[in-house]
Amino acid sequence: MIKAGIIGATGYAGAELVRILTGHKEVEIKWYGSKSYIDEKYERVYRNLFKIVDAACMDDNMEELAKQVDVIFTATPQGFLASVLTEEILSQVKIVDLSADYRIKDVKVYEKWYGITHQSPQFIEEAVYGLCEINRGKIGKETRLVANPGCYTTCSILTLYPLVKEGLIRTETMIVDAKSGTSGAGRGAKTANLFCEVNENIKAYGVASHRHTPEIEEQLGYAAGKEILLNFTPHLVPMNRGILVTAYADINKEILNGPSAEDVIRAAYDQYYAKEKFIRVLEKGVCPETRWVEGSNYVDVNFVFDERTGRVIAMGALDNLVKGAAGQAVQNMNLLFGIKESEGLEMPPLFP
Amino acid sequence: MIKAGIIGATGYAGAELVRILTGHKEVEIKWYGSKSYIDEKYERVYRNLFKIVDAACMDDNMEELAKQVDVIFTATPQGFLASVLTEEILSQVKIVDLSADYRIKDVKVYEKWYGITHQSPQFIEEAVYGLCEINRGKIGKETRLVANPGCYTTCSILTLYPLVKEGLIRTETMIVDAKSGTSGAGRGAKTANLFCEVNENIKAYGVASHRHTPEIEEQLGYAAGKEILLNFTPHLVPMNRGILVTAYADINKEILNGPSAEDVIRAAYDQYYAKEKFIRVLEKGVCPETRWVEGSNYVDVNFVFDERTGRVIAMGALDNLVKGAAGQAVQNMNLLFGIKESEGLEMPPLFP
Amino acid sequence: MIKAGIIGATGYAGAELVRILTGHKEVEIKWYGSKSYIDEKYERVYRNLFKIVDAACMDDNMEELAKQVDVIFTATPQGFLASVLTEEILSQVKIVDLSADYRIKDVKVYEKWYGITHQSPQFIEEAVYGLCEINRGKIGKETRLVANPGCYTTCSILTLYPLVKEGLIRTETMIVDAKSGTSGAGRGAKTANLFCEVNENIKAYGVASHRHTPEIEEQLGYAAGKEILLNFTPHLVPMNRGILVTAYADINKEILNGPSAEDVIRAAYDQYYAKEKFIRVLEKGVCPETRWVEGSNYVDVNFVFDERTGRVIAMGALDNLVKGAAGQAVQNMNLLFGIKESEGLEMPPLFP
Amino acid sequence: MIKAGIIGATGYAGAELVRILTGHKEVEIKWYGSKSYIDEKYERVYRNLFKIVDAACMDDNMEELAKQVDVIFTATPQGFLASVLTEEILSQVKIVDLSADYRIKDVKVYEKWYGITHQSPQFIEEAVYGLCEINRGKIGKETRLVANPGCYTTCSILTLYPLVKEGLIRTETMIVDAKSGTSGAGRGAKTANLFCEVNENIKAYGVASHRHTPEIEEQLGYAAGKEILLNFTPHLVPMNRGILVTAYADINKEILNGPSAEDVIRAAYDQYYAKEKFIRVLEKGVCPETRWVEGSNYVDVNFVFDERTGRVIAMGALDNLVKGAAGQAVQNMNLLFGIKESEGLEMPPLFP
């Protein structure tokens, strides 16, 4: 059995890790770290796990934890892991970091968008960006540190990747309009996230300034082989879970003038995703919807090619707490330990 | 592998059966029966199961189905199973009926509340009322027909059972005020169930006339050893899943005058439920909430004893599609075939 | 023009007062008191009122305010008004208090249920309980202090009043099962009221201990002419506005044995409510629903008489922020100043 | 008093017309037309109006109605008005048409996008497109036929109009990503609009094919002085009311190279909207949210200029049933009869 520790186990992403790992055959959770609930029984913080999890919350002592477990998941605020990570810890334990600390290779970009000084930039180079379907080959037994991608970024990148990688679109025209359920805002007590403030409402936020922007740009830049700038606009939707991305880009002229842009685009999606268990390219005419992936590790993607405007509208849907956070973290852990990649993640989506 | 067929596989309860059985190690679904979607691919009716279920919907030919499978689940409108069931079918296959056709022993009561003439009353006697935690001993390899309990009834009965069985309350004072999510209303296209009609609203319905009333009365009557009349009032809540029961009853005078009514009541709950995997008696002061059981087969129960009024307020929460329908149906199937009772049902609740 | 001041203008009830008074022809708001947002523009706290209200929030200096306005609405936490009220203030200004400070005549009952020492019990006797339809005659130009009823209590009392007043029920059997939208929980930043915690959930809370219990008991006690004890159980519903009360009571034997309990009960409701603008007794068979009163000052009531059990199930629905708080406060203000009672309150309910 | 008739009074837009006109001082509704509820009391179809509206539903006989009233509102399916309108009717009565029949000047465009043959194209030329803030000058006592704009179109056009009119953007880069509450889908009983299908979900629909596309293109084309093609993508949001538009466009080079694009853009919005009662240009940094306009005739607009990409993200929010349908229809009626434009429409937004 793999021994796992979770730092930040009482946030929504941490609790989803607990839910998923509880059903994982080869893992046992040894440490439920929590800043706010130390010594409190975990089942009292998340009563869905009453009589399922029998443990008290521990502190977030990474050094001690590193000695006791094989893998640590850090579902912590930005800057936490960077401030405590040491070579000694990394020499003892694998880490899957759900925060943004090691996602962005250029430390200046990180510091600019996050407004934090990075406390341990020496580990950035080593960290692997854990978007499993794309970077699977880089994650294995020798990997020590995985930067688990953000929820919006996972959805945005997977929605656009085949188009960018195959050079089908004018990348400078890319626009990502994203919509998220409210669990993405975390469990902190803020007036803006109260039921009556979120319910019966939709709004954009972080327009032209959301921190997931440079992460999307960097990863799609690797696919494009060039620097990318794009607009990313997140919206808050009155639902618990789910992210929907609606992305726009102009199709390249040579494709537009070719025989069938529609077919070329579909072929690109199939080329990259046909064999992927967790990425479902939908049938023509079917739009991704968050309800069809809720509670699961699936990402549904599809596109519409608009002949009138020469644009493609690419869409993707995932559960922000699963494929957008805890599910992908477990998928990464499976890769780290050479376990079947889908172990613990095979539950079908829950509907309604 | 047990071969299973589902009649009514495209209703919400049927789809939940599919979701659960997909993760059940010892079952394969051979027949997705549907009146409305014959020949349509199942994954197009429930797109959460896209690329997970690869089969087309079939008709509802019970005779043919009986030859091909080991167990049939009927998630069908009232009266359907009664109108097609024959001794020949029952001699070939086990049936777990999610409708009300065989739940009520007195056919006149059934006919009065449901307004239907029962087409095959000869099987009523044989049918076992499949409330697993209470009737487990009656469900086994020799059982042919299980009447799977209603959603409201499962919750109401399990909430009140220890009080009634142990004679702690004046049964003539029992009142059940129940609240249900909207999936209980089914997937039929009715104006009353449109999003804008249900959202931002709560209402009672079927007041003093809901069909689950006699079912609750009959089963609690067995526990009490006498006839029971009570009020049952269901309410429609703007959420997808979940039933909450708030039940009221006067505590018997001898208990009130005894040393500690609180302790006596808690002892009764523990006596019946302490060893039950799927019934969680909560800690004192914690009220059941539907969010803590969503997506799972758990029932959370608890009570408050009000010294001022001498009443007990007993509460229970379950997921109407799982323990209130498909989950309990699978639990019954496990009992029918001598499999571990919780097989396929061990997923923890999903929150948020 | 009546000059009005609001203390606690930035809570939900305070904001609803602002919304309603903005459309009231004979009132102008001179003071937007707020503990948390002093000097902030009101339109930035409630952006629905952007470009509609042009004023900054003020402090909660009652003495100063009393000199400037004709009426003060206090939409403040329990204990606030009691701690600042003086004879001098009351000699200068009328007060409509939306808190519980002067609702309960027996100060010991108040102190027990609220856990606060009452700071100015000398004004309790004078205060009029402002349930307009019942106490209208006591509220006029000479009245100085109105205790505006609670949201649950308004709904509970109006639902049961004719039954109690006419002696149709055994009052010792009364049970009030109430369901409320989440705006009733206020705008304070608490984890329990976050969107993801309330959405897709229903729960009871404050079982056998909610503070509105003694208020209901006292007022119904006046109607009954005797002391009343009852069970009141509130529930939290995932919607913004609305309270639904489902109340149960045994019909008195003499009524049961009479010619038609149904007719007798209906006659009682008509007797008290037929001429009331804001109380709508629904047609037989129609249950009150919160959606039909949202945004308005209406209360919809109706009942079902259950012959089987001899019980009546009485139901009532209102908007907790209007008839349950700000609307009734304005109705009381209208009575205080001899204005048409419905002035400013004639907007029809908003649906959907 | 103006006598008004409504055809389609029992749809959501029709019911909103009733709600608004009920509070309009100079109008009385004489005819509640309904295809589905003829002879049924209106207050039984919309129980929010119980004891407020005392009338039965009538048929949709336009000829008869034209003789009895001064203005007819047609809140009817596409094609209805075109199929019954005659010169005789128009000579007797003013018509405000909430359907799309007379919105699009090029009948071929209408027929292509709507898939209907237009039955009375002779009236298209005469019809005035009733976007009040832009076409106010064309709507007056001599006007006979107003084509009331669509909900998405009103929001999209008003959000982008200053940018297009002032030539600040490259119109060929315009993208409109819109999100709507579910009342926009109407009250018809469709499975796709059931509570459980809409709740906890977000999806795009009608991608590259929604019928409001040509309407937006035509009207913005007039502002631009040239033909416009754009992408419009609507999404369905789990809320009752509200439309949010997030629109993207590249800023023209000359503006980008000028002193301050931000200031130039803001000046354009102020130029057109500063004096408009119902259009609120929000403060810098504040994004429009549907909750702040719910139940009212306001449109909130704002923009973010993204220096990194040279794009503007323009946003607008309105209540689809008010400014997006019935409210604007009443605003048009006020213009038609020379009444104060905001009469009947001055209610502030309802929050929460």
mmCIF file with all atom_site columns, C-alpha atoms in Angstrom, chain B residues 170-305:
data_model
loop_
_atom_site.group_PDB
_atom_site.id
_atom_site.type_symbol
_atom_site.label_atom_id
_atom_site.label_alt_id
_atom_site.label_comp_id
_atom_site.label_asym_id
_atom_site.label_entity_id
_atom_site.label_seq_id
_atom_site.pdbx_PDB_ins_code
_atom_site.Cartn_x
_atom_site.Cartn_y
_atom_site.Cartn_z
_atom_site.occupancy
_atom_site.B_iso_or_equiv
_atom_site.pdbx_formal_charge
_atom_site.auth_seq_id
_atom_site.auth_comp_id
_atom_site.auth_asym_id
_atom_site.auth_atom_id
_atom_site.pdbx_PDB_model_num
ATOM 1   C CA . ARG B 1 170 ? -47.695 7.065  21.053  1.00 0.00 ? 170 ARG B CA 1
ATOM 2   C CA . THR B 1 171 ? -48.046 5.904  17.477  1.00 0.00 ? 171 THR B CA 1
ATOM 3   C CA . GLU B 1 172 ? -51.330 7.736  16.971  1.00 0.00 ? 172 GLU B CA 1
ATOM 4   C CA . THR B 1 173 ? -49.438 11.036 17.293  1.00 0.00 ? 173 THR B CA 1
ATOM 5   C CA . MET B 1 174 ? -46.932 10.299 14.532  1.00 0.00 ? 174 MET B CA 1
ATOM 6   C CA . ILE B 1 175 ? -46.509 12.944 11.865  1.00 0.00 ? 175 ILE B CA 1
ATOM 7   C CA . VAL B 1 176 ? -44.049 12.688 8.992   1.00 0.00 ? 176 VAL B CA 1
ATOM 8   C CA . ASP B 1 177 ? -43.072 15.914 7.275   1.00 0.00 ? 177 ASP B CA 1
ATOM 9   C CA . ALA B 1 178 ? -40.864 14.994 4.314   1.00 0.00 ? 178 ALA B CA 1
ATOM 10  C CA . LYS B 1 179 ? -38.870 17.036 1.809   1.00 0.00 ? 179 LYS B CA 1
ATOM 11  C CA . SER B 1 180 ? -37.594 15.704 -1.477  1.00 0.00 ? 180 SER B CA 1
ATOM 12  C CA . GLY B 1 181 ? -35.349 16.766 -4.302  1.00 0.00 ? 181 GLY B CA 1
ATOM 13  C CA . THR B 1 182 ? -36.873 16.945 -7.739  1.00 0.00 ? 182 THR B CA 1
ATOM 14  C CA . SER B 1 183 ? -35.439 13.799 -9.282  1.00 0.00 ? 183 SER B CA 1
ATOM 15  C CA . GLY B 1 184 ? -38.159 12.028 -7.334  1.00 0.00 ? 184 GLY B CA 1
ATOM 16  C CA . ALA B 1 185 ? -40.644 13.547 -9.764  1.00 0.00 ? 185 ALA B CA 1
ATOM 17  C CA . GLY B 1 186 ? -39.144 11.657 -12.666 1.00 0.00 ? 186 GLY B CA 1
ATOM 18  C CA . ARG B 1 187 ? -37.948 12.659 -16.132 1.00 0.00 ? 187 ARG B CA 1
ATOM 19  C CA . GLY B 1 188 ? -41.336 13.167 -17.719 1.00 0.00 ? 188 GLY B CA 1
ATOM 20  C CA . ALA B 1 189 ? -41.827 16.521 -19.435 1.00 0.00 ? 189 ALA B CA 1
ATOM 21  C CA . LYS B 1 190 ? -44.306 18.331 -17.192 1.00 0.00 ? 190 LYS B CA 1
ATOM 22  C CA . THR B 1 191 ? -44.663 22.078 -16.794 1.00 0.00 ? 191 THR B CA 1
ATOM 23  C CA . ALA B 1 192 ? -44.751 21.730 -13.012 1.00 0.00 ? 192 ALA B CA 1
ATOM 24  C CA . ASN B 1 193 ? -41.252 20.248 -13.035 1.00 0.00 ? 193 ASN B CA 1
ATOM 25  C CA . LEU B 1 194 ? -39.597 22.820 -15.278 1.00 0.00 ? 194 LEU B CA 1
ATOM 26  C CA . PHE B 1 195 ? -36.555 24.528 -13.832 1.00 0.00 ? 195 PHE B CA 1
ATOM 27  C CA . CYS B 1 196 ? -38.262 27.896 -13.441 1.00 0.00 ? 196 CYS B CA 1
ATOM 28  C CA . GLU B 1 197 ? -41.244 26.346 -11.672 1.00 0.00 ? 197 GLU B CA 1
ATOM 29  C CA . VAL B 1 198 ? -39.232 24.391 -9.114  1.00 0.00 ? 198 VAL B CA 1
ATOM 30  C CA . ASN B 1 199 ? -36.282 26.717 -8.581  1.00 0.00 ? 199 ASN B CA 1
ATOM 31  C CA . GLU B 1 200 ? -36.634 29.328 -5.848  1.00 0.00 ? 200 GLU B CA 1
ATOM 32  C CA . ASN B 1 201 ? -39.700 27.578 -4.468  1.00 0.00 ? 201 ASN B CA 1
ATOM 33  C CA . ILE B 1 202 ? -40.872 25.157 -1.850  1.00 0.00 ? 202 ILE B CA 1
ATOM 34  C CA . LYS B 1 203 ? -44.316 23.647 -1.657  1.00 0.00 ? 203 LYS B CA 1
ATOM 35  C CA . ALA B 1 204 ? -46.193 20.798 -0.073  1.00 0.00 ? 204 ALA B CA 1
ATOM 36  C CA . TYR B 1 205 ? -48.093 18.460 -2.389  1.00 0.00 ? 205 TYR B CA 1
ATOM 37  C CA . GLY B 1 206 ? -50.249 15.392 -2.089  1.00 0.00 ? 206 GLY B CA 1
ATOM 38  C CA . VAL B 1 207 ? -51.219 16.561 1.394   1.00 0.00 ? 207 VAL B CA 1
ATOM 39  C CA . ALA B 1 208 ? -53.141 13.810 3.194   1.00 0.00 ? 208 ALA B CA 1
ATOM 40  C CA . SER B 1 209 ? -53.300 11.859 -0.064  1.00 0.00 ? 209 SER B CA 1
ATOM 41  C CA . HIS B 1 210 ? -49.790 10.814 -1.075  1.00 0.00 ? 210 HIS B CA 1
ATOM 42  C CA . ARG B 1 211 ? -49.477 7.169  -2.072  1.00 0.00 ? 211 ARG B CA 1
ATOM 43  C CA . HIS B 1 212 ? -46.542 6.451  0.153   1.00 0.00 ? 212 HIS B CA 1
ATOM 44  C CA . THR B 1 213 ? -48.762 6.963  3.191   1.00 0.00 ? 213 THR B CA 1
ATOM 45  C CA . PRO B 1 214 ? -50.296 3.471  3.355   1.00 0.00 ? 214 PRO B CA 1
ATOM 46  C CA . GLU B 1 215 ? -46.912 1.885  2.696   1.00 0.00 ? 215 GLU B CA 1
ATOM 47  C CA . ILE B 1 216 ? -45.399 3.669  5.687   1.00 0.00 ? 216 ILE B CA 1
ATOM 48  C CA . GLU B 1 217 ? -48.416 2.833  7.797   1.00 0.00 ? 217 GLU B CA 1
ATOM 49  C CA . GLU B 1 218 ? -48.330 -0.841 6.879   1.00 0.00 ? 218 GLU B CA 1
ATOM 50  C CA . GLN B 1 219 ? -44.644 -1.336 7.584   1.00 0.00 ? 219 GLN B CA 1
ATOM 51  C CA . LEU B 1 220 ? -44.626 0.648  10.818  1.00 0.00 ? 220 LEU B CA 1
ATOM 52  C CA . GLY B 1 221 ? -47.760 -1.236 11.753  1.00 0.00 ? 221 GLY B CA 1
ATOM 53  C CA . TYR B 1 222 ? -45.809 -4.494 11.599  1.00 0.00 ? 222 TYR B CA 1
ATOM 54  C CA . ALA B 1 223 ? -43.207 -2.965 13.896  1.00 0.00 ? 223 ALA B CA 1
ATOM 55  C CA . ALA B 1 224 ? -45.861 -1.707 16.287  1.00 0.00 ? 224 ALA B CA 1
ATOM 56  C CA . GLY B 1 225 ? -47.881 -4.847 16.175  1.00 0.00 ? 225 GLY B CA 1
ATOM 57  C CA . LYS B 1 226 ? -51.019 -2.844 15.529  1.00 0.00 ? 226 LYS B CA 1
ATOM 58  C CA . GLU B 1 227 ? -52.691 -0.721 12.905  1.00 0.00 ? 227 GLU B CA 1
ATOM 59  C CA . ILE B 1 228 ? -51.221 2.710  12.403  1.00 0.00 ? 228 ILE B CA 1
ATOM 60  C CA . LEU B 1 229 ? -52.661 5.890  10.926  1.00 0.00 ? 229 LEU B CA 1
ATOM 61  C CA . LEU B 1 230 ? -50.431 8.889  10.438  1.00 0.00 ? 230 LEU B CA 1
ATOM 62  C CA . ASN B 1 231 ? -50.014 12.081 8.485   1.00 0.00 ? 231 ASN B CA 1
ATOM 63  C CA . PHE B 1 232 ? -47.430 12.155 5.780   1.00 0.00 ? 232 PHE B CA 1
ATOM 64  C CA . THR B 1 233 ? -46.743 15.425 3.961   1.00 0.00 ? 233 THR B CA 1
ATOM 65  C CA . PRO B 1 234 ? -44.222 15.530 1.135   1.00 0.00 ? 234 PRO B CA 1
ATOM 66  C CA . HIS B 1 235 ? -42.613 18.763 -0.070  1.00 0.00 ? 235 HIS B CA 1
ATOM 67  C CA . LEU B 1 236 ? -40.735 19.559 -3.255  1.00 0.00 ? 236 LEU B CA 1
ATOM 68  C CA . VAL B 1 237 ? -37.309 21.161 -2.723  1.00 0.00 ? 237 VAL B CA 1
ATOM 69  C CA . PRO B 1 238 ? -35.223 22.898 -5.393  1.00 0.00 ? 238 PRO B CA 1
ATOM 70  C CA . MET B 1 239 ? -32.383 20.397 -5.469  1.00 0.00 ? 239 MET B CA 1
ATOM 71  C CA . ASN B 1 240 ? -31.724 17.323 -7.569  1.00 0.00 ? 240 ASN B CA 1
ATOM 72  C CA . ARG B 1 241 ? -31.351 14.561 -5.013  1.00 0.00 ? 241 ARG B CA 1
ATOM 73  C CA . GLY B 1 242 ? -32.140 13.876 -1.429  1.00 0.00 ? 242 GLY B CA 1
ATOM 74  C CA . ILE B 1 243 ? -34.982 13.227 0.973   1.00 0.00 ? 243 ILE B CA 1
ATOM 75  C CA . LEU B 1 244 ? -35.179 14.608 4.456   1.00 0.00 ? 244 LEU B CA 1
ATOM 76  C CA . VAL B 1 245 ? -37.775 13.344 6.900   1.00 0.00 ? 245 VAL B CA 1
ATOM 77  C CA . THR B 1 246 ? -38.704 15.289 9.998   1.00 0.00 ? 246 THR B CA 1
ATOM 78  C CA . ALA B 1 247 ? -41.019 13.147 12.094  1.00 0.00 ? 247 ALA B CA 1
ATOM 79  C CA . TYR B 1 248 ? -42.848 14.007 15.278  1.00 0.00 ? 248 TYR B CA 1
ATOM 80  C CA . ALA B 1 249 ? -44.365 11.831 17.958  1.00 0.00 ? 249 ALA B CA 1
ATOM 81  C CA . ASP B 1 250 ? -45.298 12.052 21.624  1.00 0.00 ? 250 ASP B CA 1
ATOM 82  C CA . ILE B 1 251 ? -43.128 9.966  23.905  1.00 0.00 ? 251 ILE B CA 1
ATOM 83  C CA . ASN B 1 252 ? -45.016 7.436  25.977  1.00 0.00 ? 252 ASN B CA 1
ATOM 84  C CA . LYS B 1 253 ? -45.771 8.539  29.514  1.00 0.00 ? 253 LYS B CA 1
ATOM 85  C CA . GLU B 1 254 ? -43.847 5.726  31.168  1.00 0.00 ? 254 GLU B CA 1
ATOM 86  C CA . ILE B 1 255 ? -40.731 6.774  29.289  1.00 0.00 ? 255 ILE B CA 1
ATOM 87  C CA . LEU B 1 256 ? -41.273 10.436 30.103  1.00 0.00 ? 256 LEU B CA 1
ATOM 88  C CA . ASN B 1 257 ? -41.567 9.588  33.750  1.00 0.00 ? 257 ASN B CA 1
ATOM 89  C CA . GLY B 1 258 ? -38.516 7.352  33.666  1.00 0.00 ? 258 GLY B CA 1
ATOM 90  C CA . PRO B 1 259 ? -34.939 8.366  34.405  1.00 0.00 ? 259 PRO B CA 1
ATOM 91  C CA . SER B 1 260 ? -33.821 9.610  31.008  1.00 0.00 ? 260 SER B CA 1
ATOM 92  C CA . ALA B 1 261 ? -35.975 9.557  27.917  1.00 0.00 ? 261 ALA B CA 1
ATOM 93  C CA . GLU B 1 262 ? -33.010 10.815 25.902  1.00 0.00 ? 262 GLU B CA 1
ATOM 94  C CA . ASP B 1 263 ? -30.924 7.791  26.828  1.00 0.00 ? 263 ASP B CA 1
ATOM 95  C CA . VAL B 1 264 ? -33.722 5.329  26.283  1.00 0.00 ? 264 VAL B CA 1
ATOM 96  C CA . ILE B 1 265 ? -34.342 6.676  22.816  1.00 0.00 ? 265 ILE B CA 1
ATOM 97  C CA . ARG B 1 266 ? -30.676 6.675  21.867  1.00 0.00 ? 266 ARG B CA 1
ATOM 98  C CA . ALA B 1 267 ? -30.327 3.136  23.105  1.00 0.00 ? 267 ALA B CA 1
ATOM 99  C CA . ALA B 1 268 ? -33.167 2.090  20.828  1.00 0.00 ? 268 ALA B CA 1
ATOM 100 C CA . TYR B 1 269 ? -31.482 3.603  17.771  1.00 0.00 ? 269 TYR B CA 1
ATOM 101 C CA . ASP B 1 270 ? -28.192 1.997  18.673  1.00 0.00 ? 270 ASP B CA 1
ATOM 102 C CA . GLN B 1 271 ? -29.827 -1.346 19.279  1.00 0.00 ? 271 GLN B CA 1
ATOM 103 C CA . TYR B 1 272 ? -31.166 -1.545 15.753  1.00 0.00 ? 272 TYR B CA 1
ATOM 104 C CA . TYR B 1 273 ? -28.627 0.447  13.794  1.00 0.00 ? 273 TYR B CA 1
ATOM 105 C CA . ALA B 1 274 ? -25.231 0.324  15.486  1.00 0.00 ? 274 ALA B CA 1
ATOM 106 C CA . LYS B 1 275 ? -24.129 -2.583 13.330  1.00 0.00 ? 275 LYS B CA 1
ATOM 107 C CA . GLU B 1 276 ? -25.747 -1.413 10.125  1.00 0.00 ? 276 GLU B CA 1
ATOM 108 C CA . LYS B 1 277 ? -23.239 -0.282 7.532   1.00 0.00 ? 277 LYS B CA 1
ATOM 109 C CA . PHE B 1 278 ? -25.663 1.944  5.666   1.00 0.00 ? 278 PHE B CA 1
ATOM 110 C CA . ILE B 1 279 ? -27.501 3.508  8.586   1.00 0.00 ? 279 ILE B CA 1
ATOM 111 C CA . ARG B 1 280 ? -25.493 6.108  10.427  1.00 0.00 ? 280 ARG B CA 1
ATOM 112 C CA . VAL B 1 281 ? -26.896 7.289  13.747  1.00 0.00 ? 281 VAL B CA 1
ATOM 113 C CA . LEU B 1 282 ? -25.382 10.733 14.102  1.00 0.00 ? 282 LEU B CA 1
ATOM 114 C CA . GLU B 1 283 ? -23.855 12.200 17.218  1.00 0.00 ? 283 GLU B CA 1
ATOM 115 C CA . LYS B 1 284 ? -26.128 14.034 19.632  1.00 0.00 ? 284 LYS B CA 1
ATOM 116 C CA . GLY B 1 285 ? -26.950 17.503 18.394  1.00 0.00 ? 285 GLY B CA 1
ATOM 117 C CA . VAL B 1 286 ? -26.137 16.804 14.742  1.00 0.00 ? 286 VAL B CA 1
ATOM 118 C CA . CYS B 1 287 ? -29.082 16.921 12.346  1.00 0.00 ? 287 CYS B CA 1
ATOM 119 C CA . PRO B 1 288 ? -29.167 14.797 9.202   1.00 0.00 ? 288 PRO B CA 1
ATOM 120 C CA . GLU B 1 289 ? -28.646 16.763 5.989   1.00 0.00 ? 289 GLU B CA 1
ATOM 121 C CA . THR B 1 290 ? -29.157 15.463 2.494   1.00 0.00 ? 290 THR B CA 1
ATOM 122 C CA . ARG B 1 291 ? -25.787 16.778 1.283   1.00 0.00 ? 291 ARG B CA 1
ATOM 123 C CA . TRP B 1 292 ? -23.944 14.312 3.509   1.00 0.00 ? 292 TRP B CA 1
ATOM 124 C CA . VAL B 1 293 ? -25.500 11.270 1.817   1.00 0.00 ? 293 VAL B CA 1
ATOM 125 C CA . GLU B 1 294 ? -25.719 12.416 -1.806  1.00 0.00 ? 294 GLU B CA 1
ATOM 126 C CA . GLY B 1 295 ? -24.709 9.806  -4.328  1.00 0.00 ? 295 GLY B CA 1
ATOM 127 C CA . SER B 1 296 ? -24.432 7.096  -1.670  1.00 0.00 ? 296 SER B CA 1
ATOM 128 C CA . ASN B 1 297 ? -26.474 4.328  -0.104  1.00 0.00 ? 297 ASN B CA 1
ATOM 129 C CA . TYR B 1 298 ? -26.280 5.793  3.409   1.00 0.00 ? 298 TYR B CA 1
ATOM 130 C CA . VAL B 1 299 ? -29.199 6.874  5.555   1.00 0.00 ? 299 VAL B CA 1
ATOM 131 C CA . ASP B 1 300 ? -28.333 9.329  8.309   1.00 0.00 ? 300 ASP B CA 1
ATOM 132 C CA . VAL B 1 301 ? -30.707 9.398  11.265  1.00 0.00 ? 301 VAL B CA 1
ATOM 133 C CA . ASN B 1 302 ? -30.905 11.201 14.541  1.00 0.00 ? 302 ASN B CA 1
ATOM 134 C CA . PHE B 1 303 ? -33.422 12.651 16.966  1.00 0.00 ? 303 PHE B CA 1
ATOM 135 C CA . VAL B 1 304 ? -34.011 15.463 19.398  1.00 0.00 ? 304 VAL B CA 1
ATOM 136 C CA . PHE B 1 305 ? -36.026 14.853 22.520  1.00 0.00 ? 305 PHE B CA 1
#
